PDB file of C-alpha atoms and ligand atoms in Angstrom:
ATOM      1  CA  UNK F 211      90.668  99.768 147.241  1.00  0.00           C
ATOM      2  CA  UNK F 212      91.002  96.770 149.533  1.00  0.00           C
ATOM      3  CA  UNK F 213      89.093  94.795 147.330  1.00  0.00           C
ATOM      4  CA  UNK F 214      91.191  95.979 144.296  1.00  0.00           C
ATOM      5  CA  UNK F 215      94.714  94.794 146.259  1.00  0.00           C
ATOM      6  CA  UNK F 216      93.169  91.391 146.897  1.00  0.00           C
ATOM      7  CA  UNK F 217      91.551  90.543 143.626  1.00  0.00           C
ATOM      8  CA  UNK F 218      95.288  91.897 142.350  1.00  0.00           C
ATOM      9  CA  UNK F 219      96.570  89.072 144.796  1.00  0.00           C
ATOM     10  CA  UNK F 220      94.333  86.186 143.734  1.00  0.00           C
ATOM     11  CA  UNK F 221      95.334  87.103 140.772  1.00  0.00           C
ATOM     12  CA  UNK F 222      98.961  87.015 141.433  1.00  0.00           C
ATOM     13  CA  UNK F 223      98.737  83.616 142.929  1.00  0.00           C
ATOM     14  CA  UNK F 224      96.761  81.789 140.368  1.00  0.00           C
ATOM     15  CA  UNK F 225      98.972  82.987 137.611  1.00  0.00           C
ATOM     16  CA  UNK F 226     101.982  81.805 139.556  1.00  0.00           C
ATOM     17  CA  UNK F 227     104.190  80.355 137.257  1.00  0.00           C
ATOM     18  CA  UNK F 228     105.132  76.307 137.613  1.00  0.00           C
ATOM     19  CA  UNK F 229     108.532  75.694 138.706  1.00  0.00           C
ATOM     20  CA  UNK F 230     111.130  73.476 136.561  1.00  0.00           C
ATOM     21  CA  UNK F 231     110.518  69.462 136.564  1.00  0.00           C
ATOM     22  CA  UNK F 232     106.799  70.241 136.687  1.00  0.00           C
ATOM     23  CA  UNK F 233     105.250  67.673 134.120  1.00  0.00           C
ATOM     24  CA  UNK F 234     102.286  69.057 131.710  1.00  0.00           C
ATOM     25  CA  UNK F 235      99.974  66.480 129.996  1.00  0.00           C
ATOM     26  CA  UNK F 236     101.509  63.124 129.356  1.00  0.00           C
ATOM     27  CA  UNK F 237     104.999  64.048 127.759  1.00  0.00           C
ATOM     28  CA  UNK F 238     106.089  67.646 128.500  1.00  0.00           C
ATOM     29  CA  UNK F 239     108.994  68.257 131.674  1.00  0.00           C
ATOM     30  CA  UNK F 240     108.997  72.160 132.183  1.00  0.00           C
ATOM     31  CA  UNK F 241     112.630  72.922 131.483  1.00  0.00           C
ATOM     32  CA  UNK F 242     111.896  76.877 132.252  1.00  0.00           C
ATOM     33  CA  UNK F 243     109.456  79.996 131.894  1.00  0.00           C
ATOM     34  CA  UNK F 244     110.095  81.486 128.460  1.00  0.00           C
ATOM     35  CA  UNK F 245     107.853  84.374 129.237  1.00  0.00           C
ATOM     36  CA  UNK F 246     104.495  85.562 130.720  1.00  0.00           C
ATOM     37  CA  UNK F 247     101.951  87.452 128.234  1.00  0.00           C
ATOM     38  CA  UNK F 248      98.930  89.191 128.841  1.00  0.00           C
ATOM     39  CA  UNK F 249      96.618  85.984 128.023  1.00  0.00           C
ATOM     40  CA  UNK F 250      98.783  83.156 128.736  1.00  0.00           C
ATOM     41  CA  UNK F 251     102.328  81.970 130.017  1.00  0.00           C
ATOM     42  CA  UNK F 252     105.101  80.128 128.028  1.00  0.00           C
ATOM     43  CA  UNK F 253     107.081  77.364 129.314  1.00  0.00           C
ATOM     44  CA  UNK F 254     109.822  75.751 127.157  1.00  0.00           C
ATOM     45  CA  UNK F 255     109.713  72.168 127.602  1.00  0.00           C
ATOM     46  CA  UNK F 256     110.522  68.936 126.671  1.00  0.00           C
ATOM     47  CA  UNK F 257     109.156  66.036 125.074  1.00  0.00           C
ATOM     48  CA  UNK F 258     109.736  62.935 127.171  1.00  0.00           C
ATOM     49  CA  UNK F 259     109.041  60.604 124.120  1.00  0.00           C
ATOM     50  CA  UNK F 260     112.226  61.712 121.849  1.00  0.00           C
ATOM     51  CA  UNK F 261     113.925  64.860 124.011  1.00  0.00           C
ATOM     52  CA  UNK F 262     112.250  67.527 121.401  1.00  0.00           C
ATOM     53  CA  UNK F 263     112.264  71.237 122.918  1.00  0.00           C
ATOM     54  CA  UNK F 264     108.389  72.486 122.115  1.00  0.00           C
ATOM     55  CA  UNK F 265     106.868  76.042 123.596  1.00  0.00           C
ATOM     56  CA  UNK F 266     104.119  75.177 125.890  1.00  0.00           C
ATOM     57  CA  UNK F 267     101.764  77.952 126.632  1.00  0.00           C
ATOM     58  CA  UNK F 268      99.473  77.922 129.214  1.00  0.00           C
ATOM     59  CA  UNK F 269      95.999  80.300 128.814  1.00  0.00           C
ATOM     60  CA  UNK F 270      96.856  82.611 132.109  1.00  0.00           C
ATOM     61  CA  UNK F 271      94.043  81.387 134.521  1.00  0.00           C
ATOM     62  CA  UNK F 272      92.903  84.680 135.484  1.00  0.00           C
ATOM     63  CA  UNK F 273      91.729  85.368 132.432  1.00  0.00           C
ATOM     64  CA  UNK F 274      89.344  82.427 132.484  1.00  0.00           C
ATOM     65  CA  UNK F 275      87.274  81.273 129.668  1.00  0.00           C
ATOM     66  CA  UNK F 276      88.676  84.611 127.451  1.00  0.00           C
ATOM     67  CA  UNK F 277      92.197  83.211 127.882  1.00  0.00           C
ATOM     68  CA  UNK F 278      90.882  80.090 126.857  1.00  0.00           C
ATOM     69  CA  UNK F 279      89.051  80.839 124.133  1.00  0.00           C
ATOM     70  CA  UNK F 280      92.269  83.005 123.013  1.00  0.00           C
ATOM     71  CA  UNK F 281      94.479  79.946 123.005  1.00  0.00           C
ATOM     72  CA  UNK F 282      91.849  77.829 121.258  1.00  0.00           C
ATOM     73  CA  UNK F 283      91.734  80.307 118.644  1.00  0.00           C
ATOM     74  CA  UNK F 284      95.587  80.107 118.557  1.00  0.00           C
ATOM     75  CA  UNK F 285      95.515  76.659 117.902  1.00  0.00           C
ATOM     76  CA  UNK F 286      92.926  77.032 115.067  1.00  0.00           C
ATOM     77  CA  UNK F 287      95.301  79.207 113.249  1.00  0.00           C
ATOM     78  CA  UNK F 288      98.693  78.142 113.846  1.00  0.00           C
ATOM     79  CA  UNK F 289      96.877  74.584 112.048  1.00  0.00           C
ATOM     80  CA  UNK F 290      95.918  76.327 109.232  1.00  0.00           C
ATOM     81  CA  UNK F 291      99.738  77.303 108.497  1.00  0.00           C
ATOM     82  CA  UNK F 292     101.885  75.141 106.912  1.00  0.00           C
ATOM     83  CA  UNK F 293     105.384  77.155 106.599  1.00  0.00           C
ATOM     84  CA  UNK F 294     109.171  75.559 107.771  1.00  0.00           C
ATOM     85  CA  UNK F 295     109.736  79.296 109.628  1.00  0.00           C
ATOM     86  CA  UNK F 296     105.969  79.017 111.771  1.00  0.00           C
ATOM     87  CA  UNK F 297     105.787  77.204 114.237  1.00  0.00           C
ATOM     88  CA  UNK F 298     103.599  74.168 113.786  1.00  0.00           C
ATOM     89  CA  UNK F 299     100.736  73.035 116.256  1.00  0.00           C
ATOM     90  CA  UNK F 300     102.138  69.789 118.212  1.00  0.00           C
ATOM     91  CA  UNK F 301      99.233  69.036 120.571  1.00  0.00           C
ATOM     92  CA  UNK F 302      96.289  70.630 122.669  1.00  0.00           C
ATOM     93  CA  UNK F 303      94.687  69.816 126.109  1.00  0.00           C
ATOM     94  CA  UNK F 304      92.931  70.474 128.920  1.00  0.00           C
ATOM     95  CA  UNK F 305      94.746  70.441 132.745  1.00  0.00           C
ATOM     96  CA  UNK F 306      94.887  72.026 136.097  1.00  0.00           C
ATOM     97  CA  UNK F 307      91.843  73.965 134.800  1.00  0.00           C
ATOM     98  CA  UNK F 308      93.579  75.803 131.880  1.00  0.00           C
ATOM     99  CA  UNK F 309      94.438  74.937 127.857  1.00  0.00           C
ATOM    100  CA  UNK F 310      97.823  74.044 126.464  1.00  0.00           C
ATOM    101  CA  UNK F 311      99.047  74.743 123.412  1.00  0.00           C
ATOM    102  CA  UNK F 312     101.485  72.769 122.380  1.00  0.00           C
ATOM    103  CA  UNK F 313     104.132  73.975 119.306  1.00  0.00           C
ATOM    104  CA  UNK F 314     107.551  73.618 118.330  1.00  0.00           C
ATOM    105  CA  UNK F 315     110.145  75.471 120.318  1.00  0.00           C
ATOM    106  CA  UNK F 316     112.465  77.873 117.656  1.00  0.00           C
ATOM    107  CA  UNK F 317     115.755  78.403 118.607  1.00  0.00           C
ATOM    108  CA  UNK F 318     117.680  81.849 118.022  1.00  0.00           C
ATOM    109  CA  UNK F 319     117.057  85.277 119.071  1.00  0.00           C
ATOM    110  CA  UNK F 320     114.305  87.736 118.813  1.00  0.00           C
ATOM    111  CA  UNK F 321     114.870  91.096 117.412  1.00  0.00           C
ATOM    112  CA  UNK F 322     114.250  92.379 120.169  1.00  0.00           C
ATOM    113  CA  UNK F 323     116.764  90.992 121.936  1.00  0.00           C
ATOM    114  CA  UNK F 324     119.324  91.558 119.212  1.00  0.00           C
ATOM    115  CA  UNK F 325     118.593  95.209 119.244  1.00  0.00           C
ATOM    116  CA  UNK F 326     118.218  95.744 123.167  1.00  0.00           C
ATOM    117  CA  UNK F 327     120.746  93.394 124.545  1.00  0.00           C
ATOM    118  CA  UNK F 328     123.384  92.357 122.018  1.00  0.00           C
ATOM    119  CA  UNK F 329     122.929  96.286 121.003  1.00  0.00           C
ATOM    120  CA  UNK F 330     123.037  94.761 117.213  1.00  0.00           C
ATOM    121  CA  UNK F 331     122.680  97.526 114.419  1.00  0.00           C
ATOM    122  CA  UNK F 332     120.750  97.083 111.495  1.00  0.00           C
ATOM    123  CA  UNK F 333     121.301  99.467 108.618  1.00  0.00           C
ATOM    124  CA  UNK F 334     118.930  99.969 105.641  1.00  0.00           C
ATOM    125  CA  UNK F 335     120.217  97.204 103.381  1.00  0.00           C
ATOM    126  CA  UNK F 336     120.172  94.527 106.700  1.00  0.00           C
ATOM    127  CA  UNK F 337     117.122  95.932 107.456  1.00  0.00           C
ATOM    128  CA  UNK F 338     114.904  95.042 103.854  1.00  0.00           C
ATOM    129  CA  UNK F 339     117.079  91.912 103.695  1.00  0.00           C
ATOM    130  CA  UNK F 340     115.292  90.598 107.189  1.00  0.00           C
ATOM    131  CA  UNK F 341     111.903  92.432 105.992  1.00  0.00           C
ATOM    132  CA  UNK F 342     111.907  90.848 102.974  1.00  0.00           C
ATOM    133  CA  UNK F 343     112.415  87.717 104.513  1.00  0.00           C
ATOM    134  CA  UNK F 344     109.545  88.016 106.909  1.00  0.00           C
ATOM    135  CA  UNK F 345     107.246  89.561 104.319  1.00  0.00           C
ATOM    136  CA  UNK F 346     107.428  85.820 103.049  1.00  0.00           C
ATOM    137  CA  UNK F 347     106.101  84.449 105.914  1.00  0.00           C
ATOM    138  CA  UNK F 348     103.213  87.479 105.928  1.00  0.00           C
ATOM    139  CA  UNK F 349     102.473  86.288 102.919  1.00  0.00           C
ATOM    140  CA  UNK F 350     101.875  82.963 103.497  1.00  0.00           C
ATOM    141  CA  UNK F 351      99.530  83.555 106.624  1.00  0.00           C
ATOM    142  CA  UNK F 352      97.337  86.191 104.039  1.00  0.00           C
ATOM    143  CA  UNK F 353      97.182  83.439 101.612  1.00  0.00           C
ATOM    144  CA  UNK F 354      96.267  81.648 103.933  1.00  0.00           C
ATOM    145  CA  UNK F 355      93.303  83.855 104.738  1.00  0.00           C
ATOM    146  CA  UNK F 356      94.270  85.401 108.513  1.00  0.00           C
ATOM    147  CA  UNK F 357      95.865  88.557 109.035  1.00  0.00           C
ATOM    148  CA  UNK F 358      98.781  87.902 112.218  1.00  0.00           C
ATOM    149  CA  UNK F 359      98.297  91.561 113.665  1.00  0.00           C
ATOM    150  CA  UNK F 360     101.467  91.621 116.493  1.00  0.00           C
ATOM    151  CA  UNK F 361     104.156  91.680 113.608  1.00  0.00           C
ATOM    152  CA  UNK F 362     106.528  93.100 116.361  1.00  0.00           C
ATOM    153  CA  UNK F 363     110.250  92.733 116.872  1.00  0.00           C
ATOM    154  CA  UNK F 364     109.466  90.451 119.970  1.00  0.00           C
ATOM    155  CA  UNK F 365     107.878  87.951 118.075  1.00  0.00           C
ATOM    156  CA  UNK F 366     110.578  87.500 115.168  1.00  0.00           C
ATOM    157  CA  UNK F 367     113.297  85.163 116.026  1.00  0.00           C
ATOM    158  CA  UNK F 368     116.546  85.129 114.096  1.00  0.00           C
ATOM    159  CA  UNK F 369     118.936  81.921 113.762  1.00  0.00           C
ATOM    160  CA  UNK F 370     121.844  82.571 113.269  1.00  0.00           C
ATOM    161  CA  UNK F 371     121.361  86.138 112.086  1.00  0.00           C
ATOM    162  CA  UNK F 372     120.282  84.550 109.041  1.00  0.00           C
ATOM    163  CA  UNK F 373     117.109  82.516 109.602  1.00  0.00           C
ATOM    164  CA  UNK F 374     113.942  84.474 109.974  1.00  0.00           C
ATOM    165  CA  UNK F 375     111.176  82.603 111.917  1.00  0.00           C
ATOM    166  CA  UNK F 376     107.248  84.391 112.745  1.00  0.00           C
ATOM    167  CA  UNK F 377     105.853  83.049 116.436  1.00  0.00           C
ATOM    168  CA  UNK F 378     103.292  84.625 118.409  1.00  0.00           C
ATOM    169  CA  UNK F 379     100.078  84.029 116.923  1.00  0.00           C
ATOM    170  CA  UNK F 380      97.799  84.844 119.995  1.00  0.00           C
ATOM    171  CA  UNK F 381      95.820  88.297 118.564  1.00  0.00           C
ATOM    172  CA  UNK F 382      95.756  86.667 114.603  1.00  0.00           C
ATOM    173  CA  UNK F 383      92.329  86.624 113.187  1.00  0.00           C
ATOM    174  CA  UNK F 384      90.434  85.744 109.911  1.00  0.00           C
ATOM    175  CA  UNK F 385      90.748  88.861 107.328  1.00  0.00           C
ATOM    176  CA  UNK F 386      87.540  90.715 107.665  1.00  0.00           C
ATOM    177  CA  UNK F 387      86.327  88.085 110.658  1.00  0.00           C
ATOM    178  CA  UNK F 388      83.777  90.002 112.972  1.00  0.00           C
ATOM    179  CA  UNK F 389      85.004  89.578 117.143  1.00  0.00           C
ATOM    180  CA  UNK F 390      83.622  86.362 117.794  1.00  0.00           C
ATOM    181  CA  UNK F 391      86.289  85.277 120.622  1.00  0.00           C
ATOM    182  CA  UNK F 392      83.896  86.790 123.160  1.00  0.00           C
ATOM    183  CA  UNK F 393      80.951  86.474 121.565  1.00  0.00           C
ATOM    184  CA  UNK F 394      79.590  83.771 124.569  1.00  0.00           C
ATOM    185  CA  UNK F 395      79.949  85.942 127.583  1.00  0.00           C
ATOM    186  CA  UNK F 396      79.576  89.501 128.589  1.00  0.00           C
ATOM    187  CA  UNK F 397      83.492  90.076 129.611  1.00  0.00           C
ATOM    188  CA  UNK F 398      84.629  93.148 132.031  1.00  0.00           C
ATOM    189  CA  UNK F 399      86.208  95.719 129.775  1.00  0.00           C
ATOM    190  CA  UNK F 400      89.760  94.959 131.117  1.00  0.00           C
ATOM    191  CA  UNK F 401      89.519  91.532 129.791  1.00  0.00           C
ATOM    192  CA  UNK F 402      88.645  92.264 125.973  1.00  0.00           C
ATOM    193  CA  UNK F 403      92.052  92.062 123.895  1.00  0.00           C
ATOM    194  CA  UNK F 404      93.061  95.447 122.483  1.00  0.00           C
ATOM    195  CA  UNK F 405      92.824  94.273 118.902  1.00  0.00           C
ATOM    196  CA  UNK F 406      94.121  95.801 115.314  1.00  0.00           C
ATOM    197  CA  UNK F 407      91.066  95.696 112.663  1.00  0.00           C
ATOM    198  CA  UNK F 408      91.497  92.565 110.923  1.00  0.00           C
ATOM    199  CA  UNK F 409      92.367  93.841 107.469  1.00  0.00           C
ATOM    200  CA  UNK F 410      96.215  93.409 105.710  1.00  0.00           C
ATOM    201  CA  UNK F 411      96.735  97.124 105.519  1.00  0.00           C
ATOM    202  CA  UNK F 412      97.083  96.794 109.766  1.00  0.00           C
ATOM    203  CA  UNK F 413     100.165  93.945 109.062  1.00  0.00           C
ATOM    204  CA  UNK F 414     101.512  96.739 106.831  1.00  0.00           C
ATOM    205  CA  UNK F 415     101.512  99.434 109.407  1.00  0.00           C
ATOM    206  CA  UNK F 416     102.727  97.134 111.715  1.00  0.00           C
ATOM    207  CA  UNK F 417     105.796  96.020 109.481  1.00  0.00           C
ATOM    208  CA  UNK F 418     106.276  99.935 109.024  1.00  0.00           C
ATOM    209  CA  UNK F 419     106.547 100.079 112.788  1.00  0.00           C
ATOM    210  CA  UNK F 420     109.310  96.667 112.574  1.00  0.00           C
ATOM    211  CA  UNK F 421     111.514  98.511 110.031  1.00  0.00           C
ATOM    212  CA  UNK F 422     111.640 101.738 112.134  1.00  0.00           C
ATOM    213  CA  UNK F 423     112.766  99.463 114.766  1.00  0.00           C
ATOM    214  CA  UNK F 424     115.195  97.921 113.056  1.00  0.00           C
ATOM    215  CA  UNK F 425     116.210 101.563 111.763  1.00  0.00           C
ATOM    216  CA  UNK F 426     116.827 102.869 115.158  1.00  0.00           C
ATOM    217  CA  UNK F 427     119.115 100.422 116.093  1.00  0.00           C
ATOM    218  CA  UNK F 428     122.189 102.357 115.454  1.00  0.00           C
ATOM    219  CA  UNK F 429     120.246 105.683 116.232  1.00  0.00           C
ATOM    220  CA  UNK F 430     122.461 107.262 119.465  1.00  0.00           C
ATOM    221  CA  UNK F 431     120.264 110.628 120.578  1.00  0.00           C
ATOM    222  CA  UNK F 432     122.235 113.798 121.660  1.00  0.00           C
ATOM    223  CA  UNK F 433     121.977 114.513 125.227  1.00  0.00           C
ATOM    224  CA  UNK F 434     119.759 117.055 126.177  1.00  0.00           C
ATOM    225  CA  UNK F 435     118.881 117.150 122.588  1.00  0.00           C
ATOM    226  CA  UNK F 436     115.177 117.984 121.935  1.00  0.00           C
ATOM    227  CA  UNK F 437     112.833 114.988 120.435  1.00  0.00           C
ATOM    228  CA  UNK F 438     112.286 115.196 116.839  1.00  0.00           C
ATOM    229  CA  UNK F 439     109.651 112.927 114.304  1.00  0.00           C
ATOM    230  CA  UNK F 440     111.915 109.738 112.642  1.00  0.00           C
ATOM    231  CA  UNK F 441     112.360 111.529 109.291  1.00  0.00           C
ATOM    232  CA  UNK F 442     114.429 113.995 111.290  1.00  0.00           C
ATOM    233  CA  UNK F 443     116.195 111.580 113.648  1.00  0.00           C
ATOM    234  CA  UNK F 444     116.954 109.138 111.084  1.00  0.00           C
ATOM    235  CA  UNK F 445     119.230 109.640 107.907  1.00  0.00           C
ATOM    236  CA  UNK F 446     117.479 107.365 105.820  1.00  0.00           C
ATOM    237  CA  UNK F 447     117.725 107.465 101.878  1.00  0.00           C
ATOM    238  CA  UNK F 448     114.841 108.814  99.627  1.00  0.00           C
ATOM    239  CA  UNK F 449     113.662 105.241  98.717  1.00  0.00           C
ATOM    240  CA  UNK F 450     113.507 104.046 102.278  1.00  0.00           C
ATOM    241  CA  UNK F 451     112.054 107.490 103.477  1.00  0.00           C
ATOM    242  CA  UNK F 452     109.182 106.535 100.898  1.00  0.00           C
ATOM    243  CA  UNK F 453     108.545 103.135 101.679  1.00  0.00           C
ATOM    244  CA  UNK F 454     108.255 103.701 105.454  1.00  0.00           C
ATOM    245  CA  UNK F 455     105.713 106.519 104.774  1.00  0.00           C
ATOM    246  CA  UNK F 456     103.675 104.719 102.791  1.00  0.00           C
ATOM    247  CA  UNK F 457     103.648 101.748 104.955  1.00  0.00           C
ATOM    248  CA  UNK F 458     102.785 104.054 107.841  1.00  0.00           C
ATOM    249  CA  UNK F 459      99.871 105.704 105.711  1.00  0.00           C
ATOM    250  CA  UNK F 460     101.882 108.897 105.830  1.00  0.00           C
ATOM    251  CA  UNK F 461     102.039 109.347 102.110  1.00  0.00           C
ATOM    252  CA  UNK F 462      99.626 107.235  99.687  1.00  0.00           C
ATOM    253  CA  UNK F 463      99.099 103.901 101.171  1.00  0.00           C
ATOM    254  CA  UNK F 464     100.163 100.302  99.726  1.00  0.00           C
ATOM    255  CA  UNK F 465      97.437  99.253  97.707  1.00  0.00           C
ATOM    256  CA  UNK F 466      98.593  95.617  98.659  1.00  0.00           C
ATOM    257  CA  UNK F 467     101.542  93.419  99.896  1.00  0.00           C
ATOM    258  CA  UNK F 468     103.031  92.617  96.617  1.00  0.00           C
ATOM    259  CA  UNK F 469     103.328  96.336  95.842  1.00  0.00           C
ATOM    260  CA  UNK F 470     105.003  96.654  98.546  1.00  0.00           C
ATOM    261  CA  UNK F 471     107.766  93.851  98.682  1.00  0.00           C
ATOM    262  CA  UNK F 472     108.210  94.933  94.912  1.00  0.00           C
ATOM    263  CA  UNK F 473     109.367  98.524  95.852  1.00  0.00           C
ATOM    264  CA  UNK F 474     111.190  97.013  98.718  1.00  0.00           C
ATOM    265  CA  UNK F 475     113.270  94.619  96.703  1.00  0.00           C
ATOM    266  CA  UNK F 476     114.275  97.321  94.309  1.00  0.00           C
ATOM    267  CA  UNK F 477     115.852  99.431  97.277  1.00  0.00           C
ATOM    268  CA  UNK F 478     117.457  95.895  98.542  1.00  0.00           C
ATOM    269  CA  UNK F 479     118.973  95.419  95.023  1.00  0.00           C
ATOM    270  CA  UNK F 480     120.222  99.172  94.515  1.00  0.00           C
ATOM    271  CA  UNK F 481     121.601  99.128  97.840  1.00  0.00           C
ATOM    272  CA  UNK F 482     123.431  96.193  97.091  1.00  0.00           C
ATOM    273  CA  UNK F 483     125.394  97.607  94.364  1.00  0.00           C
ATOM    274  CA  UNK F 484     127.462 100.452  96.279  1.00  0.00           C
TER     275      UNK F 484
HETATM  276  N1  ATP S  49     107.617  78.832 119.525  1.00  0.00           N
HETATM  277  C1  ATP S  49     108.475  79.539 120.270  1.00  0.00           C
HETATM  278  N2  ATP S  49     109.783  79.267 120.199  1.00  0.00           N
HETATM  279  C2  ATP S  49     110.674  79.968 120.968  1.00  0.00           C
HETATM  280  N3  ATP S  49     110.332  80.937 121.827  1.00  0.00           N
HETATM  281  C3  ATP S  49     109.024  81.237 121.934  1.00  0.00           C
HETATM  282  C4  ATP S  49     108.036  80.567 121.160  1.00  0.00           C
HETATM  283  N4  ATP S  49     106.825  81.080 121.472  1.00  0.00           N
HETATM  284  C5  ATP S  49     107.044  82.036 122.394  1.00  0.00           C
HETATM  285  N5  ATP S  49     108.360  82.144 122.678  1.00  0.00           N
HETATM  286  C6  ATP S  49     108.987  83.056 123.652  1.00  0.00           C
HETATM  287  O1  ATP S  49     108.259  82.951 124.852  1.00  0.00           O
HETATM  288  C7  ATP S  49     108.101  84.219 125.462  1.00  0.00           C
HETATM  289  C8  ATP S  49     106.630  84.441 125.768  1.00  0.00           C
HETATM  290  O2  ATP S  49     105.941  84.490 124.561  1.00  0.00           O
HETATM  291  P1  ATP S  49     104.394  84.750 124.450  1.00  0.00           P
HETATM  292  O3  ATP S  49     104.108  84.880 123.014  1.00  0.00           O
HETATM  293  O4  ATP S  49     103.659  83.754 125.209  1.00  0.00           O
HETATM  294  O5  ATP S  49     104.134  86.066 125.236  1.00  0.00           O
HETATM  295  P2  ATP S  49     104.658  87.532 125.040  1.00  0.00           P
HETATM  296  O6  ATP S  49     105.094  87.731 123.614  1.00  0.00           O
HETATM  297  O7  ATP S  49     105.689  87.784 126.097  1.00  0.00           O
HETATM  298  O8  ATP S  49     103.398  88.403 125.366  1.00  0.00           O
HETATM  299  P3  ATP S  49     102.071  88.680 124.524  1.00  0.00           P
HETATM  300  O9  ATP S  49     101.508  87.356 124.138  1.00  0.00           O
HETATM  301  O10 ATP S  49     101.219  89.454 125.473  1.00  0.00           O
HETATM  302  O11 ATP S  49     102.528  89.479 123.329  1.00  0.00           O
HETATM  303  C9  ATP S  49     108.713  85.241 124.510  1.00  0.00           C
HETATM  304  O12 ATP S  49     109.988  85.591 124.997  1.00  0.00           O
HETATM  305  C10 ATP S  49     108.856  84.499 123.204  1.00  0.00           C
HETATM  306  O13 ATP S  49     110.022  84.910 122.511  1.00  0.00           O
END
C-alpha cells in the first residue's frame, strides 16, 4: 500500500509537465500543455526558425520504453499519410530521456469540445455532412494500409465548423499487423495499450460510436426519467436508424467502407431536399 502511494508519486513527478518558455530540441519554445494522454503529453509549441505553431508530444516517461516505442510507432504512421486534413510528421528526437514527436499544430475545435462546452447541436443532416467528411480521411489512412482505431470525437478538430481535420494517431496499427509494439520486453499488464483488433470493421464501429455522439448533442433527458437504449432516446429517421445499426453490428454489418459512405450519402442527399 505504501509502496503503491510512492511508485504513484514517482510517477507523478516524472510525468510533471514542463512549464511555458521551456525549449525542446533545437527549435521548439513550449507555448503551453495541450493535454496529457495515457502514453505521452502534448505541448503546443513554436518553431523558433519561422514562428510555426507544431504539437509536440512527449512519450510520458513513466511509461518507459512502451511509451517510446508507442510514439515511434506514431511517427512511422503519421509518415506514411499524405492528406492536407492529417497532420504531417515535422521532426523526431531523442531528449531529457524521452521521444518527441514533432507534427503540425491544427487549429479549431474538437468535437468534443463543440458538443460539451459550446453545447453545439448536431442534427442528422450536420451530422453525415461532418461524417462524410471524415470518412474521407478514413479512407485515405485504409488505403493507405493502417486502420486509425481512436476515431473519437476528441480527436476530430473542426475549423471553422466547416473544416474537418483527423489527429491522434497514437493506438493506429497496420490492418491485420500482429502486436509487435511490445514484442522486446515482458511489460506489467497495466502498461500494455488496451487495443481495438486491427481490422476496418473496428473504424466502423468506432464511427458508429462518433455519429451517436454527434446525435446526442441536442438529446436533453427527462429528470428522473428511467435510462432507455439510443433507438428509444433518440428520434432518428428510418435511414439513419439503419445505418447506425449496421455500423454498430446491430443489424447486418458493412461489408466495407464504400458501402457504407454510399448509403450515407443517399440519407445526406434526401435530407437535403426537405
Ligand atoms: N496536431 C494537433 N493539433 C492540435 N491539437 C492537438 C494535436 N494533437 C493533439 N492535440 C490536442 O492535444 C491534446 C492531447 O492530445 P493527445 O492526443 O496527446 O492525448 P489525448 O487525446 O488527451 O489522450 P490519449 O492519447 O490517451 O487519447 C488534446 O486536447 C488534443 O486535442
Amino acid at each position: 500500500m505504501v509502496f503503491e502511494r510512492w511508485r504513484g508519486f514517482v510517477q507523478a513527478w516524472r510525468d510533471y509537465p514542463l512549464p511555458e518558455g521551456s525549449r525542446i530540441g533545437e527549435w521548439y519554445t513550449i507555448e503551453s500543455l495541450l493535454g496529457e494522454g495515457s502514453y505521452g503529453l502534448t505541448y503546443r509549441c513554436f518553431d523558433s526558425r519561422d514562428g510555426a505553431l507544431l504539437a509536440v508530444k512527449q512519450s510520458r516517461p513513466s511509461k518507459k520504453a512502451v511509451g517510446r516505442s508507442m510514439l515511434a510507432k506514431e511517427r512511422d504512421i503519421l509518415q506514411a499519410m499524405n492528406h492536407p486534413h492529417i497532420p504531417k510528421c515535422r521532426g523526431y528526437f531523442e531528449q531529457r530521456g524521452t521521444n518527441w514527436l514533432v507534427t503540425d499544430y491544427i487549429e479549431g475545435k474538437t468535437l468534443e469540445d463543440l458538443i460539451f462546452d459550446e453545447h453545439m447541436v448536431y442534427g442528422e443532416r450536420e451530422c453525415l455532412a461532418t461524417t462524410l467528411r471524415l470518412m474521407e480521411l478514413v479512407a485515405h489512412v485504409h488505403s493507405r494500409g493502417y486502420v486509425h482505431l481512436d476515431l473519437r470525437i476528441p480527436n476530430v478538430i473542426l475549423q471553422n465548423n466547416e473544416e474537418v481535420y483527423l489527429i491522434d494517431f497514437g493506438l493506429a496499427r497496420r490492418i491485420g499487423e500482429a502486436d509487435t509494439v511490445l514484442e522486446r520486453r515482458s511489460p506489467k499488464v497495466e502498461e500494455i495499450p488496451k487495443r481495438k483488433p486491427p481490422v476496418i470493421a473496428s473504424d466502423l464501429y468506432d464511427i458508429g460510436q462518433f455519429m451517436l455522439f454527434m446525435l446526442y448533442s441536442g438529446y436533453r433527458p427527462e429528470p428522473g426519467g428511467r435510462e432507455r437504449s439510443w433507438r428509444e432516446e433518440l428520434d432518428l429517421s428510418p435511414g439513419m436508424l439503419r445505418i447506425v445499426s449496421r455500423l454498430l453490428g446491430e443489424q447486418e454489418a458493412y461489408p466495407d467502407t464504400a458501402v457504407f459512405v454510399r448509403e450515407a450519402e443517399a440519407l445526406h442527399e434526401s435530407l437535403q431536399s426537405y
